[in-house]
């Protein structure tokens, strides 16, 4: 299993090199103002998420330009609504979203899902350690050498060097997604987060806000510690 995972990481790195070259010709993916996601007729149309906003950004300008950040209208609106809510409730946090899918859907290698414009990856929120022993919000690192965040590993305690899982931000984000989805006629079908990190969330008094979400009870084929995966479905 570990050998298979390493092979997947190597393949992602090779794709990244190819993507950098393709982006020179692809140009910027079409993005629209948030209002464009809202009409009922746009619910099934595909849109590229904005590369960045006040409190969020994509994991890679390369992959965004290549076109790996498309979602159906209702799903895209849900993601943006959640960030808008977090801008008010957690104004000191900056979030990063990962891969979502192609324009029009279809097979999205190396993912086994992300084919219907209803799936999105989100980089796990983290805190950085301060010299005085305190903690402060940090933006997840998404660079080519860590496979744009997908190669980041958090241990069973949620730590990686001088950074650690921001359980409060993770819970708040999932709760905001859940609320926004309901307003857009969707519901969360599945959340994939590695069990050790999920246990950390469960230990928080705020976990009650997301206790009813359908979490995958086992480890997925690919590590979901540096990021978590969310599937949406119509209500």
Coordinates of C-alpha atoms in Angstrom, one line a residue:
X1 CA 0.0 0.0 0.0
X2 CA 2.8 2.4 0.9
X3 CA 4.6 1.6 -2.3
X4 CA 1.4 2.3 -4.3
X5 CA 0.9 5.7 -2.5
X6 CA 4.5 6.7 -3.3
X7 CA 3.9 5.8 -6.9
X8 CA 0.9 8.1 -6.9
X9 CA 2.9 11.0 -5.4
X10 CA 5.6 10.5 -8.1
X11 CA 3.0 10.6 -10.8
X12 CA 1.5 13.8 -9.4
X13 CA 4.9 15.4 -9.5
X14 CA 5.3 14.4 -13.2
X15 CA 1.9 15.8 -14.0
X16 CA 2.8 19.0 -12.3
X17 CA 5.8 19.5 -14.6
X18 CA 3.6 18.9 -17.6
X19 CA 0.9 21.2 -16.2
X20 CA 3.4 24.0 -15.8
X21 CA 4.1 23.8 -19.5
X22 CA 0.5 23.5 -20.5
X23 CA -0.5 26.5 -18.5
X24 CA 1.6 28.7 -20.8
X25 CA -0.9 28.0 -23.5
X26 CA -4.1 27.4 -21.5
X27 CA -4.4 31.0 -20.1
X28 CA -6.5 31.7 -17.0
X29 CA -9.6 29.6 -16.4
X30 CA -12.9 31.4 -16.8
X31 CA -14.1 32.7 -13.5
X32 CA -17.2 34.6 -12.7
X33 CA -18.5 36.8 -9.9
X34 CA -20.2 34.9 -7.0
X35 CA -23.6 36.2 -8.2
X36 CA -23.2 34.2 -11.4
X37 CA -23.3 30.9 -9.5
X38 CA -26.7 31.6 -7.9
X39 CA -29.4 31.5 -10.7
X40 CA -31.3 28.1 -10.6
X41 CA -30.4 27.5 -14.2
X42 CA -26.7 27.6 -13.2
X43 CA -27.0 24.8 -10.7
X44 CA -25.8 22.1 -13.1
X45 CA -23.5 24.3 -15.3
X46 CA -19.8 24.2 -14.5
X47 CA -17.8 27.1 -13.3
X48 CA -14.2 27.6 -12.3
X49 CA -13.8 28.7 -8.7
X50 CA -12.0 32.1 -8.4
X51 CA -8.3 31.6 -8.0
X52 CA -8.4 33.7 -4.8
X53 CA -10.7 35.7 -2.5
X54 CA -10.5 37.8 0.7
X55 CA -9.8 34.7 2.8
X56 CA -9.1 31.9 0.4
X57 CA -7.0 30.8 -2.5
X58 CA -6.4 27.8 -4.8
X59 CA -3.7 25.4 -4.1
X60 CA -1.8 26.2 -7.4
X61 CA -2.1 28.9 -10.1
X62 CA -0.7 26.3 -12.5
X63 CA -3.5 23.8 -11.9
X64 CA -6.1 26.5 -11.8
X65 CA -4.9 27.8 -15.2
X66 CA -4.9 24.2 -16.6
X67 CA -8.6 23.9 -15.6
X68 CA -8.6 21.5 -12.6
X69 CA -10.8 23.7 -10.4
X70 CA -14.3 23.4 -11.9
X71 CA -17.5 22.6 -10.0
X72 CA -21.2 22.6 -10.8
X73 CA -22.9 25.9 -10.0
X74 CA -24.6 24.9 -6.8
X75 CA -21.5 23.3 -5.5
X76 CA -19.3 26.2 -6.4
X77 CA -21.8 28.6 -4.7
X78 CA -21.7 26.4 -1.6
X79 CA -17.9 26.6 -1.4
X80 CA -17.9 30.4 -1.8
X81 CA -20.8 30.9 0.6
X82 CA -18.8 28.9 3.3
X83 CA -15.8 31.2 2.8
X84 CA -18.0 34.2 3.1
X85 CA -19.3 33.0 6.4
X86 CA -15.8 32.2 7.7
X87 CA -14.7 35.7 6.8
X88 CA -17.1 36.9 9.5
X89 CA -16.6 34.1 12.1
X90 CA -12.9 33.5 11.7
X91 CA -11.5 36.7 10.1
X92 CA -7.9 35.8 10.9
X93 CA -7.9 32.5 9.0
X94 CA -6.8 32.1 5.3
X95 CA -8.1 28.9 3.7
X96 CA -6.8 26.9 0.7
X97 CA -8.9 24.7 -1.6
X98 CA -7.5 21.9 -3.7
X99 CA -8.6 20.0 -6.7
X100 CA -12.2 19.9 -7.8
X101 CA -12.6 18.7 -11.4
X102 CA -12.7 19.4 -15.1
X103 CA -15.1 21.6 -16.9
X104 CA -18.0 19.3 -17.8
X105 CA -16.8 16.6 -15.4
X106 CA -15.4 13.2 -16.5
X107 CA -12.4 11.1 -15.4
X108 CA -10.1 13.1 -13.2
X109 CA -6.8 11.1 -12.7
X110 CA -5.4 10.3 -10.2
X111 CA -8.6 10.8 -8.2
X112 CA -11.2 8.0 -8.1
X113 CA -14.0 10.6 -7.7
X114 CA -14.2 14.3 -8.7
X115 CA -16.1 13.3 -11.9
X116 CA -19.5 15.0 -11.5
X117 CA -18.7 18.5 -10.3
X118 CA -19.8 17.6 -6.8
X119 CA -16.5 16.9 -5.1
X120 CA -13.9 19.2 -3.7
X121 CA -10.6 18.9 -1.8
X122 CA -9.6 21.4 1.0
X123 CA -6.1 21.8 2.4
X124 CA -6.2 21.1 6.2
X125 CA -6.1 24.3 8.2
X126 CA -3.0 24.6 10.3
X127 CA -1.5 26.6 13.1
X128 CA 2.2 27.6 13.4
X129 CA 4.2 27.3 16.5
X130 CA 5.5 30.6 18.0
X131 CA 8.8 31.1 19.9
X132 CA 6.9 31.8 23.1
X133 CA 5.1 28.5 22.9
X134 CA 1.9 29.9 21.5
X135 CA 0.0 29.2 18.3
X136 CA -1.0 31.4 15.4
X137 CA -3.0 30.7 12.2
X138 CA -0.9 29.9 9.2
X139 CA -1.7 29.3 5.5
X140 CA -1.2 25.7 4.4
X141 CA 2.0 25.3 2.3
X142 CA 1.2 24.3 -1.3
X143 CA 4.4 24.2 -3.3
X144 CA 5.8 21.9 -6.1
X145 CA 8.1 20.2 -3.7
X146 CA 5.2 19.1 -1.4
X147 CA 3.0 18.3 -4.4
X148 CA 0.9 21.5 -3.9
X149 CA -0.1 20.4 -0.4
X150 CA -1.0 16.8 -1.3
X151 CA 2.4 15.6 -0.1
X152 CA 2.1 17.2 3.3
X153 CA 1.9 14.6 6.1
X154 CA 0.4 15.3 9.5
X155 CA 1.2 12.7 12.1
X156 CA -1.4 11.1 14.5
X157 CA -1.1 14.1 16.8
X158 CA -1.8 16.4 13.8
X159 CA 1.7 17.8 13.7
X160 CA 4.3 18.4 11.0
X161 CA 7.4 20.2 12.1
X162 CA 6.4 23.6 13.4
X163 CA 2.8 23.3 12.3
X164 CA -0.2 21.4 13.6
X165 CA -3.9 20.8 12.8
X166 CA -6.1 23.8 13.4
X167 CA -9.1 21.8 14.7
X168 CA -11.2 24.9 15.3
X169 CA -10.8 26.2 11.8
X170 CA -11.4 22.7 10.3
X171 CA -14.6 22.2 12.3
X172 CA -15.8 25.7 11.4
X173 CA -15.2 25.2 7.7
X174 CA -17.0 21.9 7.6
X175 CA -19.9 23.4 9.5
X176 CA -20.1 26.3 7.1
X177 CA -20.0 24.0 4.1
X178 CA -22.9 22.0 5.6
X179 CA -25.0 25.0 6.2
X180 CA -24.3 26.5 2.8
X181 CA -25.0 23.2 1.1
X182 CA -28.5 23.1 2.6
X183 CA -29.2 26.6 1.3
X184 CA -28.2 25.6 -2.2
X185 CA -30.3 22.4 -2.3
X186 CA -27.4 20.1 -1.6
X187 CA -26.2 18.0 1.3
X188 CA -22.8 16.6 2.2
X189 CA -22.6 13.0 1.1
X190 CA -19.2 12.1 2.4
X191 CA -16.2 13.6 4.2
X192 CA -12.8 11.9 4.0
X193 CA -10.3 12.8 6.7
X194 CA -7.7 10.3 8.1
X195 CA -9.0 8.7 11.3
X196 CA -6.2 10.1 13.6
X197 CA -7.1 13.6 12.6
X198 CA -10.8 12.9 12.9
X199 CA -10.2 11.7 16.4
X200 CA -8.6 15.1 17.2
X201 CA -11.7 16.8 15.9
X202 CA -13.9 14.6 18.0
X203 CA -12.0 15.6 21.1
X204 CA -13.1 19.2 20.6
X205 CA -16.2 20.5 22.3
X206 CA -17.2 22.1 18.9
X207 CA -17.3 18.7 17.2
X208 CA -21.1 18.6 18.0
X209 CA -21.5 21.1 15.1
X210 CA -20.4 18.5 12.6
X211 CA -21.1 15.3 14.5
X212 CA -23.9 14.3 12.1
X213 CA -21.7 14.5 9.0
X214 CA -21.0 11.2 7.2
X215 CA -17.3 10.7 7.7
X216 CA -15.5 7.8 6.1
X217 CA -14.7 5.5 9.0
X218 CA -11.5 4.1 7.7
X219 CA -8.3 5.2 6.0
X220 CA -8.7 5.9 2.2
X221 CA -6.4 4.6 -0.5
X222 CA -4.5 7.9 -0.5
X223 CA -3.6 9.9 2.6
X224 CA -6.2 12.5 3.7
X225 CA -4.3 14.3 6.4
X226 CA -2.8 17.3 4.5
X227 CA -6.2 17.7 2.9
X228 CA -9.8 16.5 3.3
X229 CA -12.3 15.5 0.7
X230 CA -15.9 16.5 0.6
X231 CA -18.6 14.9 -1.7
X232 CA -21.9 16.8 -2.2
X233 CA -25.1 15.5 -3.6
X234 CA -28.6 17.0 -4.3
X235 CA -31.0 16.8 -1.4

